[in-house]
Tab-separated table of C-alpha atoms in Angstrom:
chain	number	residue	atom	x	y	z
A	1	MET	CA	48.329	36.375	168.468
A	2	ILE	CA	48.472	32.455	167.773
A	3	GLN	CA	45.055	32.744	166.496
A	4	ARG	CA	45.877	35.660	164.313
A	5	LEU	CA	48.636	33.961	162.551
A	6	LYS	CA	46.396	31.203	161.997
A	7	ASP	CA	43.720	33.389	160.366
A	8	TYR	CA	46.328	34.405	157.545
A	9	ASP	CA	46.002	32.543	154.458
A	10	PHE	CA	49.550	30.838	154.089
A	11	THR	CA	48.691	30.175	150.522
A	12	LEU	CA	48.697	33.650	149.663
A	13	ILE	CA	51.874	34.191	151.626
A	14	ILE	CA	54.136	31.403	150.426
A	15	THR	CA	53.196	31.079	147.019
A	16	PRO	CA	54.009	34.859	145.981
A	17	LEU	CA	57.272	34.502	148.051
A	18	LEU	CA	58.190	31.363	146.243
A	19	LEU	CA	57.459	32.915	142.807
A	20	THR	CA	59.559	36.149	143.691
A	21	ALA	CA	62.648	34.000	145.124
A	22	PHE	CA	62.447	32.005	141.767
A	23	GLY	CA	62.392	35.116	139.926
A	24	LEU	CA	65.459	36.654	141.596
A	25	VAL	CA	67.390	33.281	140.499
A	26	MET	CA	66.026	33.592	137.125
A	27	ILE	CA	66.721	37.514	136.727
A	28	TYR	CA	70.411	36.646	137.801
A	29	SER	CA	70.620	33.769	135.304
A	30	ALA	CA	69.213	36.067	132.516
A	31	SER	CA	70.931	39.137	133.194
A	32	MET	CA	74.506	38.284	134.647
A	33	VAL	CA	76.177	38.300	131.081
A	34	SER	CA	74.031	41.453	129.562
A	35	ALA	CA	74.921	43.371	132.512
A	36	VAL	CA	78.455	42.806	132.182
A	37	VAL	CA	78.524	43.818	128.411
A	38	GLU	CA	76.664	47.049	129.621
A	39	GLY	CA	79.419	47.670	131.816
A	40	LEU	CA	77.699	46.894	135.015
A	41	GLU	CA	78.568	44.206	137.731
A	42	SER	CA	76.915	40.945	136.741
A	43	THR	CA	74.982	41.160	140.155
A	44	TYR	CA	73.412	44.537	138.982
A	45	TYR	CA	69.978	43.744	138.153
A	46	LEU	CA	69.945	41.165	140.809
A	47	LYS	CA	70.588	43.471	143.608
A	48	ARG	CA	67.905	45.934	142.504
A	49	GLN	CA	65.256	43.575	142.441
A	50	ALA	CA	66.254	41.904	145.725
A	51	MET	CA	65.990	45.794	147.000
A	52	TRP	CA	62.494	46.175	145.884
A	53	PHE	CA	61.660	42.630	147.076
A	54	ALA	CA	62.939	43.691	150.330
A	55	ILE	CA	60.931	47.306	150.177
A	56	GLY	CA	58.001	45.039	149.121
A	57	LEU	CA	58.131	42.791	152.047
A	58	VAL	CA	57.738	45.816	154.461
A	59	GLY	CA	54.790	46.618	152.303
A	60	PHE	CA	53.341	43.334	152.477
A	61	THR	CA	53.684	43.192	156.209
A	62	VAL	CA	52.066	46.487	156.556
A	63	THR	CA	48.868	45.854	154.210
A	64	SER	CA	48.478	42.443	155.868
A	65	ILE	CA	48.305	44.020	159.139
A	66	PHE	CA	46.219	47.033	158.150
A	67	PRO	CA	42.399	46.571	158.272
A	68	TYR	CA	41.256	46.565	154.487
A	69	LYS	CA	38.103	48.272	155.401
A	70	HIS	CA	39.861	51.529	156.396
A	71	TYR	CA	40.707	51.987	152.746
A	72	GLN	CA	37.222	53.004	151.850
A	73	LYS	CA	37.961	56.068	153.832
A	74	LEU	CA	41.489	56.787	152.273
A	75	ILE	CA	40.075	56.164	148.815
A	76	LYS	CA	40.090	59.628	147.569
A	77	PRO	CA	43.782	60.372	148.526
A	78	ILE	CA	44.497	57.244	147.324
A	79	ILE	CA	42.897	57.878	143.751
A	80	PHE	CA	43.542	61.582	143.063
A	81	GLY	CA	47.071	60.809	144.310
A	82	VAL	CA	47.822	58.535	141.881
A	83	ILE	CA	45.966	60.824	139.096
A	84	LEU	CA	48.730	63.637	140.184
A	85	LEU	CA	51.445	61.018	140.004
A	86	LEU	CA	50.188	60.152	136.367
A	87	LEU	CA	49.934	63.784	135.585
A	88	GLY	CA	53.544	64.413	136.930
A	89	VAL	CA	55.133	61.698	134.831
A	90	LEU	CA	53.818	63.099	131.829
A	91	ILE	CA	55.609	66.278	132.295
A	92	PHE	CA	58.707	65.126	134.702
A	93	GLY	CA	59.103	61.540	133.587
A	94	SER	CA	61.733	59.903	131.807
A	95	VAL	CA	61.324	58.214	128.406
A	96	VAL	CA	62.106	54.257	128.606
A	97	ASN	CA	61.138	52.367	125.220
A	98	ASN	CA	59.184	55.481	123.675
A	99	ALA	CA	56.985	56.030	126.635
A	100	LYS	CA	57.135	58.601	129.195
A	101	SER	CA	56.198	56.353	132.081
A	102	TRP	CA	58.801	56.581	134.762
A	103	PHE	CA	60.318	58.746	137.441
A	104	ARG	CA	63.970	58.715	138.093
A	105	LEU	CA	64.543	58.992	141.800
A	106	GLY	CA	68.129	58.145	142.529
A	107	PRO	CA	69.143	54.660	142.118
A	108	LEU	CA	65.427	53.807	141.864
A	109	SER	CA	62.901	54.257	138.954
A	110	LEU	CA	59.247	54.444	139.956
A	111	GLN	CA	56.375	53.574	137.427
A	112	PRO	CA	53.168	55.248	138.378
A	113	ALA	CA	50.763	53.207	136.110
A	114	GLU	CA	51.729	50.339	138.217
A	115	PHE	CA	50.230	51.845	141.226
A	116	ALA	CA	47.107	52.996	139.150
A	117	LYS	CA	46.247	49.669	138.835
A	118	LEU	CA	45.861	48.978	142.357
A	119	ALA	CA	44.218	52.522	143.160
A	120	LEU	CA	41.713	51.620	140.580
A	121	ILE	CA	40.861	48.416	142.203
A	122	MET	CA	40.322	49.993	145.446
A	123	TYR	CA	38.324	52.910	143.994
A	124	LEU	CA	36.000	50.540	141.839
A	125	ALA	CA	35.441	48.139	144.483
A	126	SER	CA	34.776	50.944	147.177
A	127	VAL	CA	32.176	52.790	145.301
A	128	TYR	CA	30.360	49.864	143.446
A	129	SER	CA	30.196	48.172	147.411
A	130	LYS	CA	28.626	51.444	148.422
A	131	LYS	CA	26.198	51.769	145.452
A	132	GLN	CA	25.047	47.975	145.679
A	133	SER	CA	21.342	49.488	146.509
A	134	TYR	CA	21.032	51.293	143.348
A	135	LEU	CA	23.118	49.737	140.878
A	136	ASP	CA	19.871	49.216	138.747
A	137	ASN	CA	20.211	53.112	138.189
A	138	PHE	CA	22.856	53.426	135.320
A	139	SER	CA	23.223	57.349	135.720
A	140	LYS	CA	23.586	56.995	139.237
A	141	GLY	CA	25.063	54.047	140.294
A	142	VAL	CA	27.182	52.583	137.129
A	143	LEU	CA	28.254	55.700	135.235
A	144	PRO	CA	30.228	57.977	138.040
A	145	PRO	CA	32.758	55.569	138.536
A	146	LEU	CA	33.435	54.743	134.765
A	147	ILE	CA	34.440	58.698	134.481
A	148	MET	CA	37.544	58.078	136.781
A	149	THR	CA	38.292	54.828	135.161
A	150	GLY	CA	38.062	56.530	131.872
A	151	ILE	CA	40.409	59.605	133.127
A	152	VAL	CA	43.132	56.837	134.530
A	153	LEU	CA	43.212	55.296	131.358
A	154	ALA	CA	43.359	58.362	129.161
A	155	LEU	CA	46.743	59.625	131.454
A	156	VAL	CA	48.388	56.081	130.876
A	157	VAL	CA	47.393	56.107	127.202
A	158	LEU	CA	48.904	59.577	126.772
A	159	GLN	CA	52.410	58.274	128.003
A	160	PRO	CA	51.784	56.037	125.761
A	161	ASP	CA	51.609	52.793	127.518
A	162	ILE	CA	49.250	50.597	125.571
A	163	GLY	CA	50.032	47.479	127.225
A	164	THR	CA	49.406	48.674	130.992
A	165	ALA	CA	46.357	50.623	129.643
A	166	SER	CA	44.927	47.281	128.411
A	167	ILE	CA	45.512	45.756	131.591
A	168	ILE	CA	43.605	48.430	133.868
A	169	PHE	CA	40.822	48.424	131.157
A	170	LEU	CA	40.569	44.380	131.630
A	171	ILE	CA	40.721	44.862	135.313
A	172	ALA	CA	38.058	47.695	135.707
A	173	CYS	CA	35.838	45.387	133.598
A	174	SER	CA	36.278	42.113	135.876
A	175	VAL	CA	35.625	44.416	138.784
A	176	ILE	CA	32.350	46.071	137.056
A	177	PHE	CA	31.102	42.791	135.862
A	178	SER	CA	31.619	40.911	139.374
A	179	SER	CA	29.833	44.318	140.984
A	180	GLY	CA	26.276	42.738	140.232
A	181	ILE	CA	25.323	45.468	137.441
A	182	ARG	CA	22.300	44.394	135.450
A	183	PHE	CA	23.032	42.823	131.958
A	184	LYS	CA	21.379	45.391	129.855
A	185	HIS	CA	23.581	47.949	131.834
A	186	LEU	CA	26.617	45.417	130.989
A	187	SER	CA	25.683	45.213	127.262
A	188	LEU	CA	25.665	48.845	126.822
A	189	LEU	CA	28.925	49.297	128.464
A	190	ILE	CA	30.286	46.685	126.037
A	191	VAL	CA	28.498	48.440	123.083
A	192	LEU	CA	29.836	51.947	124.061
A	193	GLY	CA	33.423	50.279	124.827
A	194	VAL	CA	33.522	48.877	121.462
A	195	GLY	CA	32.376	52.336	119.837
A	196	LEU	CA	35.121	54.216	121.501
A	197	VAL	CA	37.869	51.716	120.552
A	198	ILE	CA	36.905	52.088	116.916
A	199	LEU	CA	36.681	55.718	117.208
A	200	ALA	CA	40.309	55.882	118.997
A	201	ILE	CA	41.993	53.525	116.452
A	202	PRO	CA	42.691	56.156	113.601
A	203	TYR	CA	44.498	58.296	116.554
A	204	MET	CA	46.251	55.297	118.167
A	205	VAL	CA	47.671	53.295	115.112
A	206	THR	CA	51.015	54.246	114.471
A	207	ASP	CA	53.816	52.502	112.187
A	208	GLU	CA	55.439	51.195	115.535
A	209	ARG	CA	52.188	49.566	116.802
A	210	LEU	CA	51.483	48.008	113.423
A	211	SER	CA	55.111	46.646	113.318
A	212	ARG	CA	54.321	44.846	116.754
A	213	PHE	CA	51.218	42.824	114.922
A	214	THR	CA	53.346	42.025	112.060
A	215	GLY	CA	56.275	40.882	114.387
A	216	ALA	CA	53.742	38.812	116.425
A	217	TYR	CA	51.518	37.077	113.767
A	218	GLN	CA	54.123	37.304	110.770
A	219	PRO	CA	57.404	36.999	112.495
A	220	PHE	CA	59.333	35.089	109.734
A	221	GLU	CA	58.473	37.585	106.910
A	222	THR	CA	60.629	40.072	108.821
A	223	PRO	CA	63.147	38.060	110.783
A	224	ASP	CA	65.846	40.631	111.135
A	225	SER	CA	63.483	43.555	112.341
A	226	ASP	CA	59.835	43.118	113.478
A	227	GLY	CA	60.129	39.455	114.056
A	228	TYR	CA	63.194	39.213	115.271
A	229	GLN	CA	62.503	39.123	119.043
A	230	LEU	CA	59.507	36.702	118.972
A	231	ILE	CA	61.911	34.358	116.841
A	232	GLN	CA	64.563	34.288	119.317
A	233	SER	CA	62.077	33.726	122.157
A	234	TYR	CA	60.755	30.486	120.113
A	235	LEU	CA	64.258	29.438	119.649
A	236	ALA	CA	64.675	29.758	123.411
A	237	ILE	CA	61.486	28.074	124.157
A	238	GLY	CA	61.987	25.015	121.353
A	239	THR	CA	65.785	24.374	122.617
A	240	GLY	CA	64.290	23.841	126.317
A	241	GLY	CA	62.339	20.753	125.519
A	242	ILE	CA	61.157	19.040	128.560
A	243	THR	CA	63.371	19.701	131.181
A	244	GLY	CA	65.560	22.398	129.881
A	245	VAL	CA	69.277	22.819	128.949
A	246	GLY	CA	70.079	23.720	132.792
A	247	LEU	CA	70.106	26.702	135.043
A	248	GLY	CA	72.374	29.383	133.812
A	249	GLN	CA	73.264	27.287	130.356
A	250	GLY	CA	70.830	29.136	128.298
A	251	VAL	CA	71.907	30.720	124.944
A	252	GLN	CA	69.376	33.071	123.949
A	253	LYS	CA	70.126	35.442	126.681
A	254	LEU	CA	73.577	35.965	125.443
A	255	GLY	CA	72.694	39.020	123.390
A	256	TYR	CA	70.147	37.236	121.101
A	257	LEU	CA	67.001	37.638	123.156
A	258	THR	CA	66.593	41.331	124.368
A	259	GLN	CA	64.846	41.726	127.834
A	260	ALA	CA	65.561	38.319	128.711
A	261	GLU	CA	65.542	39.330	132.428
A	262	SER	CA	62.114	41.293	132.292
A	263	ASP	CA	59.372	40.971	129.681
A	264	PHE	CA	60.778	37.555	128.042
A	265	ILE	CA	61.829	36.085	131.160
A	266	MET	CA	59.518	33.143	130.674
A	267	ALA	CA	61.314	32.121	127.534
A	268	THR	CA	64.654	32.083	129.524
A	269	VAL	CA	62.671	29.701	131.991
A	270	ALA	CA	61.539	27.782	129.062
A	271	GLU	CA	65.074	27.315	127.677
A	272	GLU	CA	66.670	26.579	130.898
A	273	LEU	CA	64.153	24.788	133.018
A	274	GLY	CA	62.239	23.378	130.202
A	275	PHE	CA	58.253	22.681	130.134
A	276	ILE	CA	58.604	21.369	133.564
A	277	GLY	CA	59.934	24.872	134.667
A	278	VAL	CA	57.099	26.622	132.810
A	279	ILE	CA	54.133	24.477	134.124
A	280	ILE	CA	55.623	24.829	137.809
A	281	VAL	CA	55.507	28.735	137.232
A	282	ILE	CA	52.117	29.042	135.475
A	283	GLY	CA	50.834	26.579	138.317
A	284	LEU	CA	52.029	28.752	141.060
A	285	ILE	CA	50.522	31.705	139.423
A	286	ALA	CA	47.194	29.890	138.946
A	287	ILE	CA	47.195	28.948	142.740
A	288	ILE	CA	47.274	32.974	143.422
A	289	VAL	CA	44.408	33.563	141.295
A	290	LEU	CA	42.257	30.707	142.252
A	291	ARG	CA	42.704	31.278	145.757
A	292	GLY	CA	41.922	35.044	145.228
A	293	ILE	CA	38.633	34.195	143.754
A	294	PHE	CA	37.778	31.559	146.316
A	295	ILE	CA	38.345	34.221	149.172
A	296	ALA	CA	36.276	36.915	147.207
A	297	ARG	CA	33.456	34.058	146.889
A	298	LYS	CA	33.824	33.475	150.641
A	299	SER	CA	33.711	37.191	151.682
A	300	GLU	CA	30.432	38.452	153.027
A	301	ASP	CA	31.733	41.940	152.771
A	302	SER	CA	31.122	43.016	149.207
A	303	PHE	CA	34.225	45.724	149.351
A	304	GLY	CA	36.297	43.146	150.400
A	305	ALA	CA	35.263	40.600	147.792
A	306	LEU	CA	35.612	42.812	145.035
A	307	LEU	CA	39.133	43.855	146.138
A	308	ALA	CA	39.795	40.239	146.091
A	309	ILE	CA	38.386	39.867	142.705
A	310	GLY	CA	40.366	42.983	141.089
A	311	ILE	CA	43.738	41.550	142.770
A	312	SER	CA	43.362	38.296	141.332
A	313	SER	CA	42.274	39.426	137.902
A	314	MET	CA	45.219	41.709	138.080
A	315	VAL	CA	47.722	38.703	138.441
A	316	GLY	CA	45.803	36.527	136.128
A	317	ILE	CA	45.322	39.286	133.216
A	318	GLN	CA	48.978	40.496	133.570
A	319	ALA	CA	50.081	36.842	133.316
A	320	CYS	CA	48.261	36.038	130.283
A	321	ILE	CA	49.290	39.061	128.530
A	322	ASN	CA	52.923	38.308	129.203
A	323	LEU	CA	52.524	34.536	128.114
A	324	GLY	CA	50.702	35.707	125.164
A	325	ALA	CA	53.401	38.048	123.907
A	326	ILE	CA	56.445	35.438	124.336
A	327	SER	CA	54.437	32.903	122.548
A	328	GLY	CA	53.183	34.933	119.484
A	329	LEU	CA	49.525	34.723	120.490
A	330	LEU	CA	49.497	38.573	121.460
A	331	PRO	CA	51.444	41.575	120.175
A	332	ILE	CA	54.713	42.335	122.279
A	333	THR	CA	53.437	45.122	124.686
A	334	GLY	CA	55.996	45.292	127.454
A	335	VAL	CA	54.174	43.634	130.157
A	336	PRO	CA	56.349	41.587	133.040
A	337	LEU	CA	55.512	38.447	134.067
A	338	PRO	CA	53.930	38.959	137.874
A	339	PHE	CA	56.489	38.276	140.732
A	340	VAL	CA	58.904	36.792	138.341
A	341	SER	CA	60.070	39.358	135.876
A	342	ASN	CA	62.799	42.197	136.567
A	343	GLY	CA	60.744	45.381	137.626
A	344	GLY	CA	60.768	47.063	140.826
A	345	SER	CA	57.463	48.837	140.892
A	346	SER	CA	55.359	45.715	139.467
A	347	LEU	CA	56.751	43.743	142.050
A	348	PHE	CA	56.171	46.106	144.849
A	349	VAL	CA	52.477	46.830	144.121
A	350	LEU	CA	51.822	42.881	143.681
A	351	LEU	CA	53.273	42.291	147.044
A	352	ILE	CA	51.408	44.948	148.749
A	353	SER	CA	48.505	43.594	146.805
A	354	MET	CA	49.150	40.120	148.488
A	355	GLY	CA	48.812	41.884	151.970
A	356	ILE	CA	45.752	43.442	150.932
A	357	ILE	CA	44.146	39.949	149.866
A	358	ASN	CA	45.539	38.378	152.675
A	359	ASN	CA	43.909	40.851	155.302
A	360	VAL	CA	40.518	40.143	153.299
A	361	ALA	CA	41.117	36.432	154.015
A	362	MET	CA	41.629	36.881	157.812
A	363	ASN	CA	38.506	38.854	158.147
A	364	VAL	CA	36.873	35.785	156.284
A	365	LYS	CA	38.309	33.271	158.675
A	366	ARG	CA	37.508	35.542	161.719
A	367	LYS	CA	33.608	35.488	160.466
A	368	GLU	CA	33.699	31.771	160.080
A	369	HIS	CA	35.231	31.377	163.672
A	370	GLU	CA	32.352	33.639	165.244
A	371	ARG	CA	29.949	31.393	163.316
A	372	SER	CA	31.356	28.216	164.683
């Protein structure tokens, strides 16, 4: 038992838990006033996230113990189960922020697209690890998994949830790129991808989506409409300076900056804890991403390596898109900051993902012990 505990990667246990605990503090700070204004308890959002944290801890424990190689035997029910959930939410889901992305289950809300991220990572890692011997054959080794990826992406786009679809696309690209496919096949996929995006643009462009671009890149031209949210984010970030105005002392969360506890929680961190707080959060997220890549490089099993790459890229890509949105580098797409933002489905998936990558790390350490 002692040796088993030593085999765990404590960096990937302590760091996510620290970020999540910090997120609970910031969620309470950012939402206590807005919750009361909405007629709720000041601790409403804190309690909901804490409940998901508790559920996520159970999931983390189970997936850290469950041998990751067994997922290859379960990959068909996992991926088809997620596809059924994505189809179901299009029919029975609830509309939030103009997207039909949620199931309402009593006090809980479930977002199937979050589970689709992890399911697709597992699927691509499983298929490409089995196809290593004939990855040179595009039609046999490379193309079949792309069809399933396209189906998942299409179902998320139909909600429509372009932000999550973009993350899923980039995660898939990272796993496919890391699988070892030939450069000419990779070049062909890039050309095909660009072509499909160009063809899809006329059908995907709407006034609302165009307004997100003008709001991101020309916010001061429409300060009372499209640019309002980003300007409030700028004010929060600028007010915080180096050390911040103090925990709980922020002003922008008091009805000026919307979604201060979710997508724009980093703006709240910047205002209350300053540049130092922002750097600490980004540093902890970077530790998780880099540690995951390190484990992938050390893994002798291609399935475990691709799982670690996929999960690390999921955390890193999601963080970059969130930080890009609050700083005006990217359009606002409603992507939460990993582990920190309010969002139960996202937190649950991230914690079970950390359990899986911990199991991969444990397998790597055991292999090292066997050789020594």
